[in-house]
């Protein structure tokens, strides 16, 4: 049996966005509205001795969330953007899971498996 070890960090950020092509049933989403994005990132590590230090990784994630670019992005697009930034720094050889949700209610989970 093999085991994988992950660390995870969570953060949140306030942003305004709009869903210009929202279906009629939720047409109010076509107009700018506020959300709090709750973000959790899990990343594979290869030893039990803080190969990636929690707090430093959280700071990295927070430093790389571009609030101004969230205005027309879905949770899925935000997760894709974070994945690219993480892989550029930590490599593509790790399993990564990114959860992005609006107001801690509805969102997405992106799983990247090596």
Short mmCIF file of C-alpha atoms in Angstrom, two decimals:
data_model
loop_
_atom_site.label_atom_id
_atom_site.label_comp_id
_atom_site.label_asym_id
_atom_site.label_seq_id
_atom_site.Cartn_x
_atom_site.Cartn_y
_atom_site.Cartn_z
CA UNK A 1 0.00 0.00 0.00
CA UNK A 2 1.31 3.45 -0.86
CA UNK A 3 0.62 6.66 0.94
CA UNK A 4 0.55 10.25 -0.19
CA UNK A 5 1.00 13.17 2.14
CA UNK A 6 -0.53 16.58 1.50
CA UNK A 7 -0.44 19.86 3.31
CA UNK A 8 -3.23 22.36 2.90
CA UNK A 9 -3.81 26.05 3.44
CA UNK A 10 -6.97 28.10 3.43
CA UNK A 11 -7.57 31.75 2.79
CA UNK A 12 -10.33 34.06 1.69
CA UNK A 13 -10.67 37.28 -0.22
CA UNK A 14 -13.50 39.65 -1.02
CA UNK A 15 -14.23 40.49 -4.65
CA UNK A 16 -16.84 41.92 -6.97
CA UNK A 17 -17.72 40.11 -10.17
CA UNK A 18 -20.51 39.51 -12.63
CA UNK A 19 -21.66 36.64 -14.80
CA UNK A 20 -22.57 38.42 -18.03
CA UNK A 21 -24.10 35.33 -19.66
CA UNK A 22 -26.12 34.18 -16.64
CA UNK A 23 -29.29 32.22 -17.48
CA UNK A 24 -32.59 34.09 -17.10
CA UNK A 25 -33.46 32.28 -13.86
CA UNK A 26 -30.45 33.96 -12.19
CA UNK A 27 -30.34 37.10 -14.31
CA UNK A 28 -29.36 39.20 -11.28
CA UNK A 29 -25.89 37.64 -11.56
CA UNK A 30 -25.35 39.64 -14.75
CA UNK A 31 -24.77 42.72 -12.60
CA UNK A 32 -21.71 43.36 -10.42
CA UNK A 33 -22.14 41.73 -7.01
CA UNK A 34 -19.94 40.94 -4.02
CA UNK A 35 -18.64 37.57 -2.88
CA UNK A 36 -16.08 36.24 -0.48
CA UNK A 37 -13.95 33.65 -2.25
CA UNK A 38 -12.94 30.86 0.12
CA UNK A 39 -9.90 29.03 -1.20
CA UNK A 40 -8.25 25.83 -0.03
CA UNK A 41 -5.12 24.46 -1.68
CA UNK A 42 -3.80 20.96 -0.96
CA UNK A 43 -0.38 20.10 -2.32
CA UNK A 44 1.54 16.84 -2.19
CA UNK A 45 4.73 16.78 -0.12
CA UNK A 46 7.39 14.11 -0.10
CA UNK A 47 8.46 14.04 3.55
CA UNK A 48 6.99 14.63 6.99
CA UNK A 49 9.27 17.54 7.89
CA UNK A 50 7.54 20.56 6.34
CA UNK A 51 9.07 20.22 2.92
CA UNK A 52 6.69 23.05 2.08
CA UNK A 53 6.09 25.18 5.17
CA UNK A 54 2.38 25.89 5.79
CA UNK A 55 2.56 29.59 6.55
CA UNK A 56 5.00 30.34 3.75
CA UNK A 57 2.77 28.45 1.30
CA UNK A 58 -0.28 30.38 2.50
CA UNK A 59 1.58 33.66 1.98
CA UNK A 60 2.56 32.47 -1.52
CA UNK A 61 -1.08 31.73 -2.38
CA UNK A 62 -2.31 35.06 -0.99
CA UNK A 63 0.42 36.97 -2.83
CA UNK A 64 -0.60 35.33 -6.09
CA UNK A 65 -4.35 35.93 -5.98
CA UNK A 66 -4.89 38.83 -8.32
CA UNK A 67 -8.07 40.43 -6.98
CA UNK A 68 -8.48 42.71 -9.99
CA UNK A 69 -8.54 39.71 -12.33
CA UNK A 70 -11.42 38.01 -10.46
CA UNK A 71 -14.10 40.36 -11.78
CA UNK A 72 -15.33 38.10 -14.58
CA UNK A 73 -13.91 34.75 -13.52
CA UNK A 74 -15.68 31.64 -12.39
CA UNK A 75 -14.48 29.58 -9.44
CA UNK A 76 -13.14 27.10 -11.99
CA UNK A 77 -11.08 29.78 -13.76
CA UNK A 78 -9.68 31.07 -10.46
CA UNK A 79 -8.60 27.51 -9.60
CA UNK A 80 -6.97 27.07 -13.03
CA UNK A 81 -5.03 30.33 -12.58
CA UNK A 82 -3.79 29.25 -9.14
CA UNK A 83 -2.77 25.84 -10.46
CA UNK A 84 -0.58 27.46 -13.11
CA UNK A 85 1.13 29.75 -10.57
CA UNK A 86 1.71 26.86 -8.14
CA UNK A 87 3.16 24.61 -10.83
CA UNK A 88 5.46 27.38 -12.07
CA UNK A 89 6.99 27.58 -8.58
CA UNK A 90 6.61 24.07 -7.11
CA UNK A 91 6.73 21.97 -10.29
CA UNK A 92 4.30 19.68 -12.09
CA UNK A 93 5.36 16.52 -10.22
CA UNK A 94 2.90 16.91 -7.30
CA UNK A 95 -0.77 16.09 -6.93
CA UNK A 96 -2.69 19.28 -6.18
CA UNK A 97 -6.28 19.94 -5.20
CA UNK A 98 -7.76 23.44 -5.23
CA UNK A 99 -11.19 24.30 -3.87
CA UNK A 100 -12.70 27.70 -4.65
CA UNK A 101 -16.16 28.63 -3.48
CA UNK A 102 -18.32 31.72 -3.23
CA UNK A 103 -19.41 32.69 0.27
CA UNK A 104 -18.59 29.21 1.59
CA UNK A 105 -21.66 27.85 -0.22
CA UNK A 106 -21.12 26.86 -3.86
CA UNK A 107 -17.95 26.30 -5.79
CA UNK A 108 -15.59 23.91 -7.50
CA UNK A 109 -12.83 21.44 -6.79
CA UNK A 110 -9.95 21.13 -9.24
CA UNK A 111 -7.89 17.93 -8.92
CA UNK A 112 -4.54 17.73 -10.66
CA UNK A 113 -3.08 14.21 -10.50
CA UNK A 114 0.38 13.32 -11.74
#
